[in-house]
GROMACS .gro file of C-alpha atoms in nm:
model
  352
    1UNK     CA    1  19.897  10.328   7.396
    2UNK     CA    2  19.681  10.335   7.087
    3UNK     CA    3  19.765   9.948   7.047
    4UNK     CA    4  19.672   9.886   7.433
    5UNK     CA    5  19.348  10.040   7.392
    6UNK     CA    6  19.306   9.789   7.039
    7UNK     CA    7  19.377   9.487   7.219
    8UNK     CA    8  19.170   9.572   7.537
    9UNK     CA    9  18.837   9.649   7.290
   10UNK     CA   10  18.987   9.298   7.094
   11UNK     CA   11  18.938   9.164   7.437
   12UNK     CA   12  18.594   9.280   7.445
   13UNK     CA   13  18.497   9.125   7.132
   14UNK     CA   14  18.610   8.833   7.215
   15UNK     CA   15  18.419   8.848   7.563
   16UNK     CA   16  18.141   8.919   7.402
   17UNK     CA   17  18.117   8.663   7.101
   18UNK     CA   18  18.213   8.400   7.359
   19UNK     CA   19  17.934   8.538   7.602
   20UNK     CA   20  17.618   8.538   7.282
   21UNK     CA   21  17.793   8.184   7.171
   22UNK     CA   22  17.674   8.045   7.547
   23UNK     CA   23  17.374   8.228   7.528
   24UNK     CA   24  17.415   8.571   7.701
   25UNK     CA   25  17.449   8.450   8.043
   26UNK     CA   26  17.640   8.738   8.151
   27UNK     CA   27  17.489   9.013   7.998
   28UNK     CA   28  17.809   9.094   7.729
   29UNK     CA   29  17.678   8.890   7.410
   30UNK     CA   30  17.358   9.131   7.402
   31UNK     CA   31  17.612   9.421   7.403
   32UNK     CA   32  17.814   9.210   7.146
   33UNK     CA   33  17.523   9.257   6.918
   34UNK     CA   34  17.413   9.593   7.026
   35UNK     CA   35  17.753   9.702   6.899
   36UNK     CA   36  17.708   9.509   6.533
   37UNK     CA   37  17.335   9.621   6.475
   38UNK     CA   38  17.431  10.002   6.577
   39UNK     CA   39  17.595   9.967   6.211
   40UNK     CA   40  17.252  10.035   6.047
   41UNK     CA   41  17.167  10.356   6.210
   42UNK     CA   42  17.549  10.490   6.240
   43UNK     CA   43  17.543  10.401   5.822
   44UNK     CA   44  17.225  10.623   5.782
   45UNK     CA   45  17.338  10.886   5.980
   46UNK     CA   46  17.713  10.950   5.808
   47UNK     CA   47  17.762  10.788   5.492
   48UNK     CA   48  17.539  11.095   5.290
   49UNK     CA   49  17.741  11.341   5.441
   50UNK     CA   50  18.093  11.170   5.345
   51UNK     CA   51  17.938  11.090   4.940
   52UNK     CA   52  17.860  11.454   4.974
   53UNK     CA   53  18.211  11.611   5.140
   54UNK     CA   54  18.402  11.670   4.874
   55UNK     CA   55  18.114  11.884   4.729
   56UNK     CA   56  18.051  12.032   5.086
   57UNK     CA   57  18.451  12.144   5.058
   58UNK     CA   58  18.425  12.279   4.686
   59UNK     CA   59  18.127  12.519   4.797
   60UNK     CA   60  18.291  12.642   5.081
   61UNK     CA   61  18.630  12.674   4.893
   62UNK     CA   62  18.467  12.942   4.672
   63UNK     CA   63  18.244  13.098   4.939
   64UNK     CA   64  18.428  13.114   5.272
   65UNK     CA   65  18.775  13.074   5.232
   66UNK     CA   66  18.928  13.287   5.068
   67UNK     CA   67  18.769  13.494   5.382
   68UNK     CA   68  18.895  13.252   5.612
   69UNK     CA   69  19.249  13.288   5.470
   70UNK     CA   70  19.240  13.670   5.468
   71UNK     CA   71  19.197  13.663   5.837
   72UNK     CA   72  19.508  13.385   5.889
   73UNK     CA   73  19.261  13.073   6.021
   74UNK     CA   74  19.293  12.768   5.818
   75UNK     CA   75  18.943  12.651   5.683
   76UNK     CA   76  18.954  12.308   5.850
   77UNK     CA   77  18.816  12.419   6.108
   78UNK     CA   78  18.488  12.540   5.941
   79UNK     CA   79  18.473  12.118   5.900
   80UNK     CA   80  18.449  12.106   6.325
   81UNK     CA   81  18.079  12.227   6.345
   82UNK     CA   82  17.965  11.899   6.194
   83UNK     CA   83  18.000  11.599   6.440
   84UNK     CA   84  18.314  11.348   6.358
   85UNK     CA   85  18.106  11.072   6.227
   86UNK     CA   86  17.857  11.325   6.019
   87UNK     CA   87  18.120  11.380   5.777
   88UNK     CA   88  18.304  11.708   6.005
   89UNK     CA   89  18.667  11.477   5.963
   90UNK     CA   90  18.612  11.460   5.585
   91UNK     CA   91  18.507  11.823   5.527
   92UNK     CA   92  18.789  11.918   5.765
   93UNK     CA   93  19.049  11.744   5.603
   94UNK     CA   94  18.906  11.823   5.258
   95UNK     CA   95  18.945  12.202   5.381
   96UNK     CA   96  19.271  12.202   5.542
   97UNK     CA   97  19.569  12.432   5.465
   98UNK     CA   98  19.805  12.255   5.737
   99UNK     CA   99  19.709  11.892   5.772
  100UNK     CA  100  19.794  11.879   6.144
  101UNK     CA  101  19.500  12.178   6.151
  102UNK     CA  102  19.312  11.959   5.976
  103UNK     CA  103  19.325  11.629   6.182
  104UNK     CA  104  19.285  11.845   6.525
  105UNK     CA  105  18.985  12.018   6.340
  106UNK     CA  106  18.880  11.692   6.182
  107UNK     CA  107  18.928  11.461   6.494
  108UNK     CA  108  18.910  11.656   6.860
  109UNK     CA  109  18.652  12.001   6.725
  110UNK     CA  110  18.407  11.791   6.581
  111UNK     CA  111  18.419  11.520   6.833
  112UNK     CA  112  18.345  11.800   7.093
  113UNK     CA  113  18.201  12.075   6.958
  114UNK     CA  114  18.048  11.937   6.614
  115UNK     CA  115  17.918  11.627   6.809
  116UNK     CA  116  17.720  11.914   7.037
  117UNK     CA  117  17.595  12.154   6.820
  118UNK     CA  118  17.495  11.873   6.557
  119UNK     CA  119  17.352  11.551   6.739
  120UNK     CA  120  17.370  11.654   7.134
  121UNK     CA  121  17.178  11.975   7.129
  122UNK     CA  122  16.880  11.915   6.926
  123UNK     CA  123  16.850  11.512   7.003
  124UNK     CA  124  16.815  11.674   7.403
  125UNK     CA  125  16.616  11.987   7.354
  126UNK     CA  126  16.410  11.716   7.147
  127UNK     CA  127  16.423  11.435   7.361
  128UNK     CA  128  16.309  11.612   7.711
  129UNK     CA  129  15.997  11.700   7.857
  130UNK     CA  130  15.993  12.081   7.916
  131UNK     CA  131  16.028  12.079   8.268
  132UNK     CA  132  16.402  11.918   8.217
  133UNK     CA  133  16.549  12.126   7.958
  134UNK     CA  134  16.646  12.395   8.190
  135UNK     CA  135  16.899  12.209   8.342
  136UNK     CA  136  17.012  12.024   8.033
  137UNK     CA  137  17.057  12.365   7.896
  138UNK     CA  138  17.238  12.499   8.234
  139UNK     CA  139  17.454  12.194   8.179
  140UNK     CA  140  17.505  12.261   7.814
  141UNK     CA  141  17.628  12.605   7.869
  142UNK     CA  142  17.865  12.492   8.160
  143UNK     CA  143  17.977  12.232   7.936
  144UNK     CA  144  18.084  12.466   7.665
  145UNK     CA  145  18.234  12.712   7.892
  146UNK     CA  146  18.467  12.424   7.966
  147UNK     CA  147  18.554  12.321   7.612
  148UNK     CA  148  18.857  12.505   7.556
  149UNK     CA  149  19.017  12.268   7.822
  150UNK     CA  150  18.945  11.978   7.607
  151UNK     CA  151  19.065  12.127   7.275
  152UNK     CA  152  19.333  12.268   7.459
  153UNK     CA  153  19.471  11.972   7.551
  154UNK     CA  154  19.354  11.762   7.236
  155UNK     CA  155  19.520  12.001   7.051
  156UNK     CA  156  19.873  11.958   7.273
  157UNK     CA  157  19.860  11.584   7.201
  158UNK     CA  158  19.772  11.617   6.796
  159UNK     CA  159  20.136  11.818   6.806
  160UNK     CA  160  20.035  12.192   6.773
  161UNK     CA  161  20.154  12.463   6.967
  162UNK     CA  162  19.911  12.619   7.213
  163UNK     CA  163  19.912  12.962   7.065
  164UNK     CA  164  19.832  12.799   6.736
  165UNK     CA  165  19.532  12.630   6.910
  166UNK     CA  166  19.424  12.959   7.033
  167UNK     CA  167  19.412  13.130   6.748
  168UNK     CA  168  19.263  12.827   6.490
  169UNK     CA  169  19.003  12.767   6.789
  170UNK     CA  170  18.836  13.125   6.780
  171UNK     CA  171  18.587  13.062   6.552
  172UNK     CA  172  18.464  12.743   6.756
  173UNK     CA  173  18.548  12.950   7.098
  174UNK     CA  174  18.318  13.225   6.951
  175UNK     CA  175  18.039  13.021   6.820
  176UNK     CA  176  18.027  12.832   7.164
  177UNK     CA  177  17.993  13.190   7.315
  178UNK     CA  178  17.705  13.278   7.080
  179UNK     CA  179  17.558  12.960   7.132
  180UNK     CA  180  17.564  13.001   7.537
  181UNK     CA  181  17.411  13.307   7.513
  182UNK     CA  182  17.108  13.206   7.331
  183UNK     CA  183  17.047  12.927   7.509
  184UNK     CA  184  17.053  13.177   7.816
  185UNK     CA  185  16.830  13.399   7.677
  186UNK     CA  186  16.675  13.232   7.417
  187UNK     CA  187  16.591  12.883   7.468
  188UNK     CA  188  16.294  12.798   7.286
  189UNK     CA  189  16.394  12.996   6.977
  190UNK     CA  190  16.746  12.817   6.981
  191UNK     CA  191  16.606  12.499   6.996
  192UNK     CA  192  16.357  12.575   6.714
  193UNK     CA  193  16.677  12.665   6.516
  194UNK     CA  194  16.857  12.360   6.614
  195UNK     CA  195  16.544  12.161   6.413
  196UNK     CA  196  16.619  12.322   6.159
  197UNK     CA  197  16.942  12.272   6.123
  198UNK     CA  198  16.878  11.876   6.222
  199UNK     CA  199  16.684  11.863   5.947
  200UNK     CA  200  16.863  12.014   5.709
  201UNK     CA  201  17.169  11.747   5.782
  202UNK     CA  202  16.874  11.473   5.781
  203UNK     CA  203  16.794  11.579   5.464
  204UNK     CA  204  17.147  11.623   5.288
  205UNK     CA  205  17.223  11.260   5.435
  206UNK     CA  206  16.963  11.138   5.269
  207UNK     CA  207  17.046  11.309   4.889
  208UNK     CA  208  17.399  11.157   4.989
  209UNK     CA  209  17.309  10.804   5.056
  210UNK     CA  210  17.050  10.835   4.762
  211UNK     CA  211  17.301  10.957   4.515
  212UNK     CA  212  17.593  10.688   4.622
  213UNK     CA  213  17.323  10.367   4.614
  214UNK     CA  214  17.254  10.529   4.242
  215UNK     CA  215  17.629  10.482   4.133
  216UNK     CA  216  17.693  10.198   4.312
  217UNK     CA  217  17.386  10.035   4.143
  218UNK     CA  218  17.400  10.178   3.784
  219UNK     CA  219  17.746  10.380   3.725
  220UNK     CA  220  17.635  10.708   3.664
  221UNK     CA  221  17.738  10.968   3.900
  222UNK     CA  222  17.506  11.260   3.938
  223UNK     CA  223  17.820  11.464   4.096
  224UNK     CA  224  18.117  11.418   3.956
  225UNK     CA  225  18.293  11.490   4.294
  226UNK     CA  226  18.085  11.302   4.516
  227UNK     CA  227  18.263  11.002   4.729
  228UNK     CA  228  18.204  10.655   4.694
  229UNK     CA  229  17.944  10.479   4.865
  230UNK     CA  230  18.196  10.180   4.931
  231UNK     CA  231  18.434  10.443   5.094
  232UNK     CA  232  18.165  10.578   5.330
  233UNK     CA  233  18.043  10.218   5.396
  234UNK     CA  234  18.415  10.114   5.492
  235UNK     CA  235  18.415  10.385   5.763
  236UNK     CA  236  18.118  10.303   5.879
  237UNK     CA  237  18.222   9.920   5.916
  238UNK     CA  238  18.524  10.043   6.133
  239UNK     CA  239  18.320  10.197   6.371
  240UNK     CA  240  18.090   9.879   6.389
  241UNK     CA  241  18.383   9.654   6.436
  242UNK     CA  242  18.541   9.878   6.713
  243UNK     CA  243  18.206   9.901   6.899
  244UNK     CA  244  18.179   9.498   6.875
  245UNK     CA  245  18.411   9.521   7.140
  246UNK     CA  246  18.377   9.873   7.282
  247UNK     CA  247  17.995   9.779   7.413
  248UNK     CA  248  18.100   9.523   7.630
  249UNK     CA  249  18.412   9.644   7.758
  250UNK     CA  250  18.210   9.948   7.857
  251UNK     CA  251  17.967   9.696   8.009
  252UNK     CA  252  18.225   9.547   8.242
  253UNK     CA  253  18.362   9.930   8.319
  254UNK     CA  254  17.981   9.998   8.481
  255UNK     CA  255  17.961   9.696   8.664
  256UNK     CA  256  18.349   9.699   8.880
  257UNK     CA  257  18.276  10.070   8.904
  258UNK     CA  258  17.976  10.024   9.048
  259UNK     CA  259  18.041  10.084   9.414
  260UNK     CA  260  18.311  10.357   9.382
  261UNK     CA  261  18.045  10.515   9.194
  262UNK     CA  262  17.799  10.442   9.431
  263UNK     CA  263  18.039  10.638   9.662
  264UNK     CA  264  18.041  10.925   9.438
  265UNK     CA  265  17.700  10.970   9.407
  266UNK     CA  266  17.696  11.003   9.823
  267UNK     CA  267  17.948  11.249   9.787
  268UNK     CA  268  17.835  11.491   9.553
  269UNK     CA  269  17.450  11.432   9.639
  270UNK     CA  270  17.343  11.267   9.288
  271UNK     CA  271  17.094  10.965   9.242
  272UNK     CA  272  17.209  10.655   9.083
  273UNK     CA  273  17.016  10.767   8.811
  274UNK     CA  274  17.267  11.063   8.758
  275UNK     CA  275  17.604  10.879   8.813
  276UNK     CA  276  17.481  10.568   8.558
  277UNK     CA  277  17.414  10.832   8.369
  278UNK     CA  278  17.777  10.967   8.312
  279UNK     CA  279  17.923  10.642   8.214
  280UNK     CA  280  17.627  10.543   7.969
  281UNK     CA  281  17.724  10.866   7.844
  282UNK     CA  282  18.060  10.771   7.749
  283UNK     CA  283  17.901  10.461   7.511
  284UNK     CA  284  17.624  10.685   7.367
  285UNK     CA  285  17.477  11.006   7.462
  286UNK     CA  286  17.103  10.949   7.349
  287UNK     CA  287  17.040  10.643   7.672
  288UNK     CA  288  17.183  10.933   7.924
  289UNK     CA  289  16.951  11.166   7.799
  290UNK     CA  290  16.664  10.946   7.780
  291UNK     CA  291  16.779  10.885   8.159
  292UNK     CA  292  16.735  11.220   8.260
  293UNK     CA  293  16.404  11.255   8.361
  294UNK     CA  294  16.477  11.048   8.636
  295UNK     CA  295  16.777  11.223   8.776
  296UNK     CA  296  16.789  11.473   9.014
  297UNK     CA  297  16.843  11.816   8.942
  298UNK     CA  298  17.181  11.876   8.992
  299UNK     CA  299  17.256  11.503   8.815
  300UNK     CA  300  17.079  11.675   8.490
  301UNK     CA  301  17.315  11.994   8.498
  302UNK     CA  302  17.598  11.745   8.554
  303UNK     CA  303  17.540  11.521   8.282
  304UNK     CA  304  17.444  11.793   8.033
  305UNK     CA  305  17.796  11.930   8.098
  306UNK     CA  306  18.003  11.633   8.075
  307UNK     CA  307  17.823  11.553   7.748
  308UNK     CA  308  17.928  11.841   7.579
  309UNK     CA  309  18.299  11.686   7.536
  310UNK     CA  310  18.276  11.357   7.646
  311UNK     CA  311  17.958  11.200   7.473
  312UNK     CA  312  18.014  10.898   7.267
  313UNK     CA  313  18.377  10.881   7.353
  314UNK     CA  314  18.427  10.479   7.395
  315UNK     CA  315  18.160  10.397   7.060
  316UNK     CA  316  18.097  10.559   6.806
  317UNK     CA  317  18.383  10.847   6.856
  318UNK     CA  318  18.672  10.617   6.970
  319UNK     CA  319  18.570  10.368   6.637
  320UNK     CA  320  18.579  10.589   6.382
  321UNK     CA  321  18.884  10.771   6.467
  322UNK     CA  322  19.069  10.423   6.515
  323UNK     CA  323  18.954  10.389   6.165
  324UNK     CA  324  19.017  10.716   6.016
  325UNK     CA  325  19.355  10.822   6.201
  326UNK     CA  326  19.455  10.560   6.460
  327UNK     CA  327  19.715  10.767   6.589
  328UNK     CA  328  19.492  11.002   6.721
  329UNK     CA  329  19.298  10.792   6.928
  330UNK     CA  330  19.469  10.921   7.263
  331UNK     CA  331  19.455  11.270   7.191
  332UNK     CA  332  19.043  11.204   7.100
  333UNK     CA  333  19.022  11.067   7.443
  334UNK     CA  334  19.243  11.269   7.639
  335UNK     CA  335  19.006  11.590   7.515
  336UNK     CA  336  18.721  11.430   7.535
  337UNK     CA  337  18.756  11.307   7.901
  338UNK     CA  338  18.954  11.608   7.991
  339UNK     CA  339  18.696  11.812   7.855
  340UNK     CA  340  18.413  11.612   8.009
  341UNK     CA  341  18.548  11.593   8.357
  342UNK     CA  342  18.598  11.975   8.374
  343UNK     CA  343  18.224  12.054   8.245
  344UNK     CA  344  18.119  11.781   8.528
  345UNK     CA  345  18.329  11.924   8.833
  346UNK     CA  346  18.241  12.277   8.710
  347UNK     CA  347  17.924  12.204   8.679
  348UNK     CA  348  17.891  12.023   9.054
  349UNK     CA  349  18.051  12.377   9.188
  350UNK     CA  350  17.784  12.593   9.028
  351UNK     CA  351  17.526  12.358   9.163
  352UNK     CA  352  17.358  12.287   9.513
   0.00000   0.00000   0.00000
């Protein structure tokens, strides 16, 4: 399966390449190169945060845990709350006790979760006017009321048993919880928190980058622990090369689903607005919120929720885990969609 999904985003590429080579007359040569210069931005959003994971790991070995262990929950997990490709697989895996805990904490947490509570939530509560963050916030609390089914079943695929899921999930499953309710109660105080803690990952990417240029250029390693630049640039170029394909594939996707999704939209009473918005959602998560203040209400609450797993599943997410750990490129997507769907259809029950 993983090797299907290779060839078809091979396919893609070559689509693409062919497409830019006659010009762009279809449309799939400017995705082509949408896909190669998302390589800057992707690079200066991760590669700090993977020079700096190995010192991220050492801090938490000696502060958390030893806690962590008392209570029988393998730190990996503690790696999930940072999105996968914002240095959550590194730290994970850096962390891990078991290393199956540590891919499924590495991989499917911080492609859900992580990916939420670091990029989704703050880019959105930054993003939107005021008068559209209620529902994005209604969707993002639906959403996470729905992730278990995606790590659930993530977890399933990465080979662990589903009482060890459970109980390595709780801290995520309790966090989400937290999270839920302060977004309830507390929205503009959560999102002045999440701005915080965007910055505070803006600005340890940035020491990270700084600090790998420096020992690339000269040698001399301020931390003796710290990663390689070249390392974090070869992840980075893994991603890039998947999404060289992955862009237009994705493309194609919107345009022969175009009239059953037109059909959809009659069905459930969303604009075309709101149903584009779910599969641009799939590519990258910032166009379908940029999107949203020209959905309808219940399309906002719908895409809000689906975002919360699925966001970024056939870029950025699907790239760097064919990179990092190839064989879990079907569990990544099975959670992510599974996930995704749920937080959509439970989303379209609690809505008029």
């Amino acid at each position: 399966m993983n090797q299907a999904i290779m060839w078809m985003m091979a396919a893609g590429a070559v689509a693409g390449g062919l497409d830019r080579l006659m010009g762009n007359r279809f449309g799939l040569g400017k995705k082509f190169e949408e896909g190669f210069l998302l390589l800057g931005t992707t690079a200066l959003s991760m590669a700090g945060i993977i020079c700096l994971a190995p010192l991220l790991s050492s801090g938490l070995k000696m502060a958390v845990v030893p806690l962590w262990r008392s209570l029988g929950l393998d730190p990996a997990i503690l790696g999930g709350i940072l999105a996968i490709d914002m240095g959550g697989y590194q730290l994970a895996t850096e962390l891990a006790a078991d290393a199956d805990v540590g891919r499924y904490a590495g991989i499917i947490v911080a492609a859900t979760f992580g990916c939420t509570v670091t990029f989704t939530i703050p880019v959105g509560m930054g993003m939107l006017e005021k008068k559209d963050r209620a529902g994005f916030a209604k969707g993002i609390l639906i959403g996470a009321g729905c992730l278990p089914v995606g790590l659930l079943v993530g977890g399933i695929l990465c080979s662990l048993a589903p009482g060890v899921i459970v109980l390595q999930s709780l801290p995520v499953l309790l966090t989400a919880g937290l999270l839920m309710a302060g977004i309830w109660k507390f929205p503009d105080k959560m999102l002045r928190g999440f701005s915080v803690f965007a910055a505070l990952i803006r600005v340890l990417t940035t020491v990270g980058l700084v600090l790998g240029a420096v020992a690339y250029m000269t040698g001399w390693k301020a931390i003796a622990q710290m990663e390689s630049i070249e390392n974090a640039m070869e992840v980075v170029s893994s991603i890039g090369i998947v999404m060289l394909g992955s862009l237009p594939v994705a493309e194609l996707l919107q345009r022969l689903l175009k009239k059953p999704l037109a059909w959809i939209g009659r069905k459930t009473g969303m604009n075309s607005s709101s149903i584009a918005g779910l599969l641009m959602g799939t590519v990258s998560v910032v166009p379908a919120i940029a999107m949203m203040k020209n959905m309808d209400a219940r399309g906002k609450v719908v895409n809000a929720a689906f975002a919360v797993c699925a966001a970024s599943a056939m870029a950025a997410h699907m790239g760097f885990t064919f990179g990092a750990e190839p064989d879990l490129v079907v569990p990544l997507l099975a959670a992510k969609f599974t996930g995704g769907i749920a937080g959509a259809a439970a989303a379209l029950l609690l809505t008029k």
